[in-house]
Coordinates of C-alpha atoms in Angstrom, one line a residue:
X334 CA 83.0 -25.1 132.2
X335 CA 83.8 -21.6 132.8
X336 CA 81.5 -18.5 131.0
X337 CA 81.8 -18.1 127.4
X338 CA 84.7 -16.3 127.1
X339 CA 86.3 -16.6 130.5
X340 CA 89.9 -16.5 131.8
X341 CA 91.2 -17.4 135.2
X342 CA 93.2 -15.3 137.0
X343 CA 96.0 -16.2 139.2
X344 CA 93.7 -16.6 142.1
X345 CA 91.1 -18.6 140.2
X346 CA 88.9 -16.3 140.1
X347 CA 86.7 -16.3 136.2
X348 CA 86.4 -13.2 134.6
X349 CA 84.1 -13.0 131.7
X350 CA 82.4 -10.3 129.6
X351 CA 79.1 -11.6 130.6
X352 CA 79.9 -10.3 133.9
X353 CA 80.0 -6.2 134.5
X354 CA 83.6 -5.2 134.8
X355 CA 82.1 -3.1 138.0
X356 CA 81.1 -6.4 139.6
X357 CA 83.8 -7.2 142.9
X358 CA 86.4 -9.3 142.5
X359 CA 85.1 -11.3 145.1
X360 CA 81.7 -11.7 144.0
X361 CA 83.1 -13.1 140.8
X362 CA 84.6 -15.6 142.6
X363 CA 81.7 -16.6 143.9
X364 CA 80.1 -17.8 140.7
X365 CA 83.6 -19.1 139.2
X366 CA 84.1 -23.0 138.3
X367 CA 86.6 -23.5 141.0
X368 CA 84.7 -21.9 143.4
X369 CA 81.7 -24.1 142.6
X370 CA 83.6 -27.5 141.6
X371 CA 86.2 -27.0 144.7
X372 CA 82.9 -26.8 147.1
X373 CA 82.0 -30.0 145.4
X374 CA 85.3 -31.7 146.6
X375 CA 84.9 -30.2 150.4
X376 CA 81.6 -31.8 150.0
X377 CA 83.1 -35.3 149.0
X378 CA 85.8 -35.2 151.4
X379 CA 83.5 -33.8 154.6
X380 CA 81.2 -36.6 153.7
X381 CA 84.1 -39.5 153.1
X382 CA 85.3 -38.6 156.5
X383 CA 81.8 -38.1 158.7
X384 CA 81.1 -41.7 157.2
X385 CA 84.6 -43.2 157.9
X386 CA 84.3 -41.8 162.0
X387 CA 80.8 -43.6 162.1
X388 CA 82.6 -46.8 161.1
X389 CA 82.4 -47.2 157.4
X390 CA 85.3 -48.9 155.8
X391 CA 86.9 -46.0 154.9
X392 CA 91.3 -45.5 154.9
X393 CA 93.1 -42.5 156.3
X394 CA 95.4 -42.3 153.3
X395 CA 91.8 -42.7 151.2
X396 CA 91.1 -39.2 153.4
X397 CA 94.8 -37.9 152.8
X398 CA 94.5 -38.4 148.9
X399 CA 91.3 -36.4 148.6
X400 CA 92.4 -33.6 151.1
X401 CA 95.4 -33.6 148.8
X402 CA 93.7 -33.0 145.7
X403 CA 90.9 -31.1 146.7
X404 CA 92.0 -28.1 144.5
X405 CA 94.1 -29.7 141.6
X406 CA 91.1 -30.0 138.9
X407 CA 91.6 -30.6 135.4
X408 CA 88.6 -28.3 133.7
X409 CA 89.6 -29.9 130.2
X410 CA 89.2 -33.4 131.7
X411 CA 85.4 -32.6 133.2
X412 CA 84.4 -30.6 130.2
X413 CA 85.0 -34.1 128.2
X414 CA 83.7 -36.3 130.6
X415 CA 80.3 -34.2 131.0
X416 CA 80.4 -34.2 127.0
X417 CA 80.6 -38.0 127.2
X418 CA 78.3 -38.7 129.8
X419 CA 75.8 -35.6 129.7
X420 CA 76.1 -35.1 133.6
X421 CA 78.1 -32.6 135.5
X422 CA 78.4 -34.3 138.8
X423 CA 79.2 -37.5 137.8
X424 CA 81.5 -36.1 135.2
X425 CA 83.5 -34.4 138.3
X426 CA 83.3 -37.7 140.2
X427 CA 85.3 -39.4 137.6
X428 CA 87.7 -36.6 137.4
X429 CA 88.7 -36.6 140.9
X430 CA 88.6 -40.1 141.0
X431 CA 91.2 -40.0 138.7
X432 CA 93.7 -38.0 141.0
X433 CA 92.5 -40.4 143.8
X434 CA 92.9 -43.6 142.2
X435 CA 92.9 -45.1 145.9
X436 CA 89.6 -42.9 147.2
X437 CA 87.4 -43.5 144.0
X438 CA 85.8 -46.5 145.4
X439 CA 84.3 -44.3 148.3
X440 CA 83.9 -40.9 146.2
X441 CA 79.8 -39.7 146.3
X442 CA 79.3 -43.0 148.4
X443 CA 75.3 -43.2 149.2
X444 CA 74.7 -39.2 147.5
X445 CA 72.8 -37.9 145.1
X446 CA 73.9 -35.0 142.8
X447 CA 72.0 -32.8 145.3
X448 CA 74.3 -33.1 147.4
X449 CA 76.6 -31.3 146.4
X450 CA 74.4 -29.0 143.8
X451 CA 72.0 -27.9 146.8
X452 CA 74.5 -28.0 149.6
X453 CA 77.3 -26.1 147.2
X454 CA 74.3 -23.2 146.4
X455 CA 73.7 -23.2 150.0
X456 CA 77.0 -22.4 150.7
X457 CA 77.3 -19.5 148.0
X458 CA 74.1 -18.0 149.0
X459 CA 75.2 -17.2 152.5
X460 CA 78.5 -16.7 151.1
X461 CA 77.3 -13.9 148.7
X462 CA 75.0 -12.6 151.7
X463 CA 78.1 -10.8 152.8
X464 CA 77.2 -8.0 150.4
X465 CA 75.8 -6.9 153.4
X466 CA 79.3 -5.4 154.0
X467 CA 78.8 -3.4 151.1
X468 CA 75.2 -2.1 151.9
X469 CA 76.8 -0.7 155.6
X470 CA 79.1 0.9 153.4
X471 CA 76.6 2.9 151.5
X472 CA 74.2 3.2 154.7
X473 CA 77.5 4.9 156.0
X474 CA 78.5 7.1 153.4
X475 CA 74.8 8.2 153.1
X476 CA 75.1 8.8 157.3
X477 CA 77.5 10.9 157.1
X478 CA 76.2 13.2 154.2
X479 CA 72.3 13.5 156.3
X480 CA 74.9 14.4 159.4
X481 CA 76.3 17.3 157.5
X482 CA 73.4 19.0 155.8
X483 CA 70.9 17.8 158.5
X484 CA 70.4 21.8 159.4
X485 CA 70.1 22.7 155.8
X486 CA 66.8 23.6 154.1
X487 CA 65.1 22.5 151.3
X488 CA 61.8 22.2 149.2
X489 CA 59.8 19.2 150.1
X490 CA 57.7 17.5 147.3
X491 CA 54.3 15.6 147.6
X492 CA 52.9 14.6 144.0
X493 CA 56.4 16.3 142.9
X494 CA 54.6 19.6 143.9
X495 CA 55.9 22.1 145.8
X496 CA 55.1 21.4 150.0
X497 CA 56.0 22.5 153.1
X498 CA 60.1 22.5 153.9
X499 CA 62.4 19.9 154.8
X500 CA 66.2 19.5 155.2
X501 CA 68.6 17.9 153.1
X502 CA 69.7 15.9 155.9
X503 CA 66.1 14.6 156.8
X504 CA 65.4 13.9 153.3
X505 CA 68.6 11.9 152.8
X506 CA 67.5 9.9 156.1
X507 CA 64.5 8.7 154.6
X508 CA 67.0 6.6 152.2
X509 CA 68.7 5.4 155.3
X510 CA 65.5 3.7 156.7
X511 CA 64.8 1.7 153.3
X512 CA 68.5 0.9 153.6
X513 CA 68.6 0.0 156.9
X514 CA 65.4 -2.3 156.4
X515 CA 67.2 -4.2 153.6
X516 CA 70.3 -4.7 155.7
X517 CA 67.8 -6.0 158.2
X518 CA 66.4 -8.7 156.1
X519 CA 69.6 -9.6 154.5
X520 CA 70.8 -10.4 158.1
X521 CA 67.6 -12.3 159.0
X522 CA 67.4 -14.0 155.6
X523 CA 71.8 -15.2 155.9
X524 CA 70.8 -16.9 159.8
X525 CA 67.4 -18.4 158.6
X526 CA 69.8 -20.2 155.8
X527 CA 70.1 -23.9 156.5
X528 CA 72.1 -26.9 154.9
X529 CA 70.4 -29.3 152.8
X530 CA 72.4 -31.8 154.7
X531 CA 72.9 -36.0 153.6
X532 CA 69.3 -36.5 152.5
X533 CA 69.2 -39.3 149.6
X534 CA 67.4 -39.4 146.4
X535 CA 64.2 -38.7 147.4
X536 CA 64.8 -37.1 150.9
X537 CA 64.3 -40.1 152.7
X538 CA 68.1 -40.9 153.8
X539 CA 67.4 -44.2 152.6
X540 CA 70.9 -45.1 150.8
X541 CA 72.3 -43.9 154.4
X542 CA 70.3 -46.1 156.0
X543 CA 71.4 -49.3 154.3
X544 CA 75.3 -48.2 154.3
X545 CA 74.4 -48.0 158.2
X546 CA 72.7 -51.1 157.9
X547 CA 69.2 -49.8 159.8
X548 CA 71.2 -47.4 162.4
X549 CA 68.7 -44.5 162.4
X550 CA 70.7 -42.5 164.9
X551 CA 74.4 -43.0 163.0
X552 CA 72.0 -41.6 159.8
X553 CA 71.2 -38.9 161.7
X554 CA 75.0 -38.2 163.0
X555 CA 76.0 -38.0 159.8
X556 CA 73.8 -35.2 158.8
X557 CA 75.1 -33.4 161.4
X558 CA 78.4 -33.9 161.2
X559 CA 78.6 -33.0 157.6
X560 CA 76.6 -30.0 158.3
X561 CA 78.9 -29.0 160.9
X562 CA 81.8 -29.8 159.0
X563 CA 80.2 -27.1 156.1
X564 CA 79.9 -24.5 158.6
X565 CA 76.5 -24.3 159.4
X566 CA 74.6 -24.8 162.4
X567 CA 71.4 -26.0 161.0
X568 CA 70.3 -28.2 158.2
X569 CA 66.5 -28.5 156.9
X570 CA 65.1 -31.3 158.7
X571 CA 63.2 -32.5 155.8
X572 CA 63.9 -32.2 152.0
X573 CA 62.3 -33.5 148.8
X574 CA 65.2 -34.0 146.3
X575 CA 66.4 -30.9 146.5
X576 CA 65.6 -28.2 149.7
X577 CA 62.6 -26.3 148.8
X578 CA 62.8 -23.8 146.3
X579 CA 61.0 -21.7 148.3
X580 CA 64.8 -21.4 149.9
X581 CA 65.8 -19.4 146.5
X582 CA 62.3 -17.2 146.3
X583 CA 63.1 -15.7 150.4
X584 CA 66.7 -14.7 149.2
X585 CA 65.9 -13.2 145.8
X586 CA 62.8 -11.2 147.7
X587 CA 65.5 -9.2 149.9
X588 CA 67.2 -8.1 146.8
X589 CA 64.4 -7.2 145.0
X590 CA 63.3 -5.2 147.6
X591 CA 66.7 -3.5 148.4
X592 CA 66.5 -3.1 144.3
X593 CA 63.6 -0.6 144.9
X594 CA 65.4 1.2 147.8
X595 CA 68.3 1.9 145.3
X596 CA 65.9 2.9 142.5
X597 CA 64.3 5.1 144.9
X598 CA 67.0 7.0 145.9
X599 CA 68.5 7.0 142.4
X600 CA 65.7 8.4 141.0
X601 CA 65.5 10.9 143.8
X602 CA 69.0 12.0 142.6
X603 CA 68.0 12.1 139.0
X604 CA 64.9 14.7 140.1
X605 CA 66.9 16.4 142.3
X606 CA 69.9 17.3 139.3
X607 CA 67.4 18.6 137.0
X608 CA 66.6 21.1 139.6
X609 CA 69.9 21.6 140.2
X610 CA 70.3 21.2 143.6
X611 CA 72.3 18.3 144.3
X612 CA 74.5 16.0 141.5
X613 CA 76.4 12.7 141.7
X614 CA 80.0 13.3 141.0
X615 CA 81.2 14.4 138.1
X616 CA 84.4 14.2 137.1
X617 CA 87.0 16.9 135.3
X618 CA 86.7 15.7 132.0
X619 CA 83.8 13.5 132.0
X620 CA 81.3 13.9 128.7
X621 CA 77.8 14.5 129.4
X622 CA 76.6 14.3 126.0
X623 CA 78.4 13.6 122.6
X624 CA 76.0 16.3 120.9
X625 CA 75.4 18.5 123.6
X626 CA 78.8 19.5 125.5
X627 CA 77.0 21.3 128.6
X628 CA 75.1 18.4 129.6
X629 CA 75.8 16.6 132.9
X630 CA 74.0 13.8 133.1
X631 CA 73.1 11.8 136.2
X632 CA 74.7 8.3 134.1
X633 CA 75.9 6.3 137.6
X634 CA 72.0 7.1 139.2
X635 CA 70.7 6.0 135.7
X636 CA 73.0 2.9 135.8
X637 CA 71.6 1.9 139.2
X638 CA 67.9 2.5 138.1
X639 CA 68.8 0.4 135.1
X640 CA 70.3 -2.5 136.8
X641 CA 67.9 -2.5 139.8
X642 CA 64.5 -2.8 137.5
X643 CA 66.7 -5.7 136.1
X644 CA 67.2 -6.8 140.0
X645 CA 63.7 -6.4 140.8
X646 CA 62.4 -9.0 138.5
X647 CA 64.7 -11.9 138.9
X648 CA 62.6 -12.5 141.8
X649 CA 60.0 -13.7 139.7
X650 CA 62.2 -16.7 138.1
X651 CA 62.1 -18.7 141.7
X652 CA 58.8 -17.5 142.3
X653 CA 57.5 -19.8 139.2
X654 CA 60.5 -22.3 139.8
X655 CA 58.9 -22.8 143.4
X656 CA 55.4 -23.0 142.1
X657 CA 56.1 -25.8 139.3
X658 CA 58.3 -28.4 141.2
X659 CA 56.8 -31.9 140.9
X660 CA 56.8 -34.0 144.3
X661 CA 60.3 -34.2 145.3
X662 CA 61.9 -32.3 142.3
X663 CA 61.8 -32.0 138.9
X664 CA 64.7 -30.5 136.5
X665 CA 63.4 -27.8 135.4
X666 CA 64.9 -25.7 138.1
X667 CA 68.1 -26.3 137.4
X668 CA 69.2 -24.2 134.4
X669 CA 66.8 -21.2 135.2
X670 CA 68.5 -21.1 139.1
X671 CA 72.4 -21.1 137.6
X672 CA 71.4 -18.1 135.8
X673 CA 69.1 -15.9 138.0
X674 CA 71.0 -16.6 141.1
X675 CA 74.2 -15.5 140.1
X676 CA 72.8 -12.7 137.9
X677 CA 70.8 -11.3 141.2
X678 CA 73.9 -11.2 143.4
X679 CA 76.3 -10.0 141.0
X680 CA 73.8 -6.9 140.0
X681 CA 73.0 -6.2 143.3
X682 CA 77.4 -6.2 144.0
X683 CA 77.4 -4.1 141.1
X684 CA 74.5 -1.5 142.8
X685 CA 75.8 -1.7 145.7
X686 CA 79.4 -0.2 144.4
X687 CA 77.6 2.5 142.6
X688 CA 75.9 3.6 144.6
X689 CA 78.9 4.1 147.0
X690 CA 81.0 5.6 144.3
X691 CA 78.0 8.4 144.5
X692 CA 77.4 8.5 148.1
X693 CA 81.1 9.7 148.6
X694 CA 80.6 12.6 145.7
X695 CA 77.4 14.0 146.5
X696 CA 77.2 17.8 145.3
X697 CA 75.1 20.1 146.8
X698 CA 74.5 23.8 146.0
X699 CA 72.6 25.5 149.1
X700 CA 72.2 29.1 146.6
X701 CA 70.4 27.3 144.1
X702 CA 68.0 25.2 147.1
X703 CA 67.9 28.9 148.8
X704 CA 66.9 30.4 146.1
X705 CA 63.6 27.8 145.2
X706 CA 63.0 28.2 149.0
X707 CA 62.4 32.4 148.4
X708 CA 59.9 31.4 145.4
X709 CA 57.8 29.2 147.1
X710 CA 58.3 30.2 150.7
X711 CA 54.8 32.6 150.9
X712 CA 53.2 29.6 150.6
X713 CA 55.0 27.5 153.3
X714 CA 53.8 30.0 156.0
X715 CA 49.9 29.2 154.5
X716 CA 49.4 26.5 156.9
X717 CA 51.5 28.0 160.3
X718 CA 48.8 30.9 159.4
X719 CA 46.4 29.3 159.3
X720 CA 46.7 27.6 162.9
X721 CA 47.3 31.6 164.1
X722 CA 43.9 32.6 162.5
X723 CA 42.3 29.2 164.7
X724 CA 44.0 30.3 167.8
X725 CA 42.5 34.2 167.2
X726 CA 39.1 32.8 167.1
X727 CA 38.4 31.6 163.2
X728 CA 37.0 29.0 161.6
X729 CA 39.2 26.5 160.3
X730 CA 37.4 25.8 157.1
X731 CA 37.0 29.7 156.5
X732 CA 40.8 30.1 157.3
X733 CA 41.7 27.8 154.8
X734 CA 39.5 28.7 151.7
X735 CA 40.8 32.2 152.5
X736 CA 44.5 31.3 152.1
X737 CA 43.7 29.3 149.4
X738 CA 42.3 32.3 147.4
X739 CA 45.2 34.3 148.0
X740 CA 47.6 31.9 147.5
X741 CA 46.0 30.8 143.5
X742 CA 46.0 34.6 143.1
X743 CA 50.0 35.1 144.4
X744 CA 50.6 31.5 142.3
X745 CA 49.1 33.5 139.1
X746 CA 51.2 36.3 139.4
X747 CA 53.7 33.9 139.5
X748 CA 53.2 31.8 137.0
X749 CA 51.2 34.2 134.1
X750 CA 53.3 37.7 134.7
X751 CA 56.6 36.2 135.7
X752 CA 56.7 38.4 139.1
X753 CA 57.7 37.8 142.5
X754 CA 55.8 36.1 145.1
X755 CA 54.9 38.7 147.2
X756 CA 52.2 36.9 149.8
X757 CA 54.5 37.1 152.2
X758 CA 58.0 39.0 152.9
X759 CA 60.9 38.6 155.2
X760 CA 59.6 35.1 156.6
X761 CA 62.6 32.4 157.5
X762 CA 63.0 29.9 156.0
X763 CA 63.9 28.0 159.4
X764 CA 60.8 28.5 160.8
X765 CA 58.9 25.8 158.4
X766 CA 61.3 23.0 159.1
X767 CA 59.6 21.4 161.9
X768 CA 61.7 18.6 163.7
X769 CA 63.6 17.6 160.6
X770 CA 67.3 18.5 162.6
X771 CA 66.1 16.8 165.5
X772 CA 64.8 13.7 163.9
X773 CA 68.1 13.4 161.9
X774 CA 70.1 13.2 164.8
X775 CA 68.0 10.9 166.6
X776 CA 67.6 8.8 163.9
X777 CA 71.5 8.7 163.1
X778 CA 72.5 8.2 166.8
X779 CA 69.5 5.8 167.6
X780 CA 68.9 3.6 164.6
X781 CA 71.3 3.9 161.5
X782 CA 74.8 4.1 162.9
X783 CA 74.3 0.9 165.7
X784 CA 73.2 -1.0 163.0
X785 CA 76.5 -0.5 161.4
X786 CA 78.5 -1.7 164.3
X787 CA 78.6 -5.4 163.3
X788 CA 79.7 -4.4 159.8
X789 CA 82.5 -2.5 160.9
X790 CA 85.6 -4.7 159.8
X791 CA 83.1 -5.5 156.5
X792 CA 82.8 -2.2 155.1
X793 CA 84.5 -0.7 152.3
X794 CA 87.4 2.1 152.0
X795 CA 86.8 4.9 150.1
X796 CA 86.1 4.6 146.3
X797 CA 88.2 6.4 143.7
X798 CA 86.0 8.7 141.4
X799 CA 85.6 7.4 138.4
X800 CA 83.3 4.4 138.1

């Protein structure tokens, strides 16, 4: 049965106010009861005809009354028969065996619910793997910004203390690489996906092997042909029940871990407003605050630290489901992986389109970064001075404890009289930017942007503001 509270849409799709109204369209669709229950059909049918073309006694109109039907379920006739019986699957076999009066005979022949519950989630998963499309996007967007300001300086932090200078772009790229990272393992993670395949009860094919009265090799055709048929080009070669939960755990890692690249770079954001040096969009007549009207607060970075913490630990739900299966399965898995799967997707769709809706609006105000530069930039010359003193003949150690004097007293007049730094005058601020320009471009040409290439017809148009 559909969420609580659901409606379908013209195109099937389940909308529900469990689900964020930010969550894709697409995604939704995903995790909608004719998604999941049509998937069950394909299933029947792709099995009905791999077993009819190995010689079962199976009828072409049989095969023409499911493909008929495949889509034309009636919801309100499962929802009773699963109240009747207490078991989805066999609740949907009787309701498409009753638009296929002449195929019910040969419906689920020799399956276990598995079947089509493992087989349907592998399809999903690697399905809902395409929200790599959506990370290129953002990697992109966020390409595009480093490009532009990759020239531009700015205050590097260590221990959120003032250090030696960056650029804007540079700093930006450094979210690129965890980016880039995540897309990697999303891509490894969607081809090391496999089909649970025609497997039996237990795993052992046995059913399959009496329907094939002790054919071994028309067993293992079948399983082929049935993976094929479900678009993939592998299926695990050996199961319990169920595939290994350990299947769920290696997809729900990558999006915990790409939930801690977003919080990263959200959080960076955040830091970086309250300076005011760079904000996420805001728009005209957007409210910051209902008590305080000059606020601006960082809400769509917030939202994405928010949701990714929430990301982060739905790892931990296949984790323990992986650690307490019993033998070949127990059930136990079942109602924890309808929720934490679809959750993990749908908040890392939602993420993922916040996080582009900022990545297009990014505001930055060079005067205000200039003018932070001036305060601190004495002490970004310390260490270039100190090298000069080394190559004139000093000791290092000496060097260093000198500077360091001068610079606590400089700080002092800094901090306790509310003067000017005056260690040093007239130094630029280029000169304490290293390589950050050149390793932006590099990075950019050489790593970021050809990773993007296979996305290209995947990635998303421009975002309107608000979000």
């Amino acid at each position: 049965m559909a969420a609580l509270g659901a409606e379908e849409d013209a195109f099937g799709r389940y909308r529900s106010p469990l689900v964020s109204r930010y969550a894709s369209p697409e995604m939704g669709f995903n995790f909608s009861e004719r998604r999941k229950f049509g998937t069950w059909r394909r299933l029947w049918l792709y099995l009905a005809q791999a077993e009819k073309s190995l010689g079962l006694p199976i009828t072409d109109e049989q095969i023409q009354e499911m493909e008929a039907n495949l889509d034309n379920i009636d919801f309100k006739m499962a929802a009773e028969e699963e109240k009747r019986l207490r078991h989805d699957v066999m609740a949907h076999v009787h309701t498409f065996a009753h638009c296929c009066p002449k195929a019910a005979a040969i419906i689920h022949l020799g399956a276990t619910s598995c079947y089509v519950g493992d087989n349907t989630a592998s399809c999903f998963l690697r399905g809902c793997m395409e929200v790599g499309g959506s990370l290129a996007t953002v990697i992109s967007r966020l390409a595009d910004f480093a490009e532009q300001y990759a020239d531009l300086p700015t205050l590097g932090f260590t221990h959120y203390q003032p250090a030696q200078l960056t650029t804007v772009g540079k700093r930006c790229c450094l979210w690129i690489q965890d980016l880039c990272m995540d897309l990697q393992n999303l891509e490894r993670a969607r081809n090391d996906l496999r089909f649970r395949g025609v497997k039996g009860t237990t795993g052992t094919q046995a059913s399959f092997l009496q329907l094939f009265e002790g054919d071994h090799d028309k067993v293992e055709e079948l399983d082929r042909l049935v993976t094929v048929k479900a678009g993939f080009k592998r299926a695990y070669l050996v199961t319990g029940q169920t595939y290994s939960r350990k299947v769920d755990v290696e997809v729900l890692s990558v999006l915990a871990s790409l939930g801690a690249s977003i919080h990263k770079i959200c959080t960076d954001i955040r830091l970086l407003a309250n300076l005011k040096e760079i904000e996420e969009p805001f728009e005209t007549d957007q409210i910051g605050s209902s008590a305080m009207p000059y606020k601006r607060n960082p809400m769509r970075s917030e939202r994405c630290c928010s949701l990714a913490r929430h990301l982060m630990t739905l790892v931990l739900n296949p984790l323990h489901t992986a650690s307490v299966q019993w033998f070949e399965r127990t059930l136990d898995d079942s109602a924890n992986r309808r929720v934490c799967l679809a959750e993990a997707f749908l908040t890392a769709d939602i993420i993922l389109s916040t996080l582009q809706n900022i990545s297009e609006g990014l505001v930055v105000y060079p005067k205000v970064i200039e003018r932070r530069i001036q305060q601190e930039l004495p002490f970004m010359a310390t260490e270039n001075i100190i090298m000069a003193m080394v190559k004139a003949g000093g000791n290092r150690q000496d060097c260093h404890e000198k500077i360091r004097i001068l610079s606590q007293q400089a700080a002092a007049v800094v901090k306790q009289e509310g003067g000017n730094n005056d260690l040093i005058a007239r130094i630029r601020s280029t000169s304490f930017t290293g390589r950050a320009s050149q390793q932006v471009a590099r990075f950019l040409k050489e790593e970021a942007r050809p990773m993007l290439t296979p996305y290209q017809s995947k990635m998303g148009v421009k975002m309107e503001l608000a979000l």
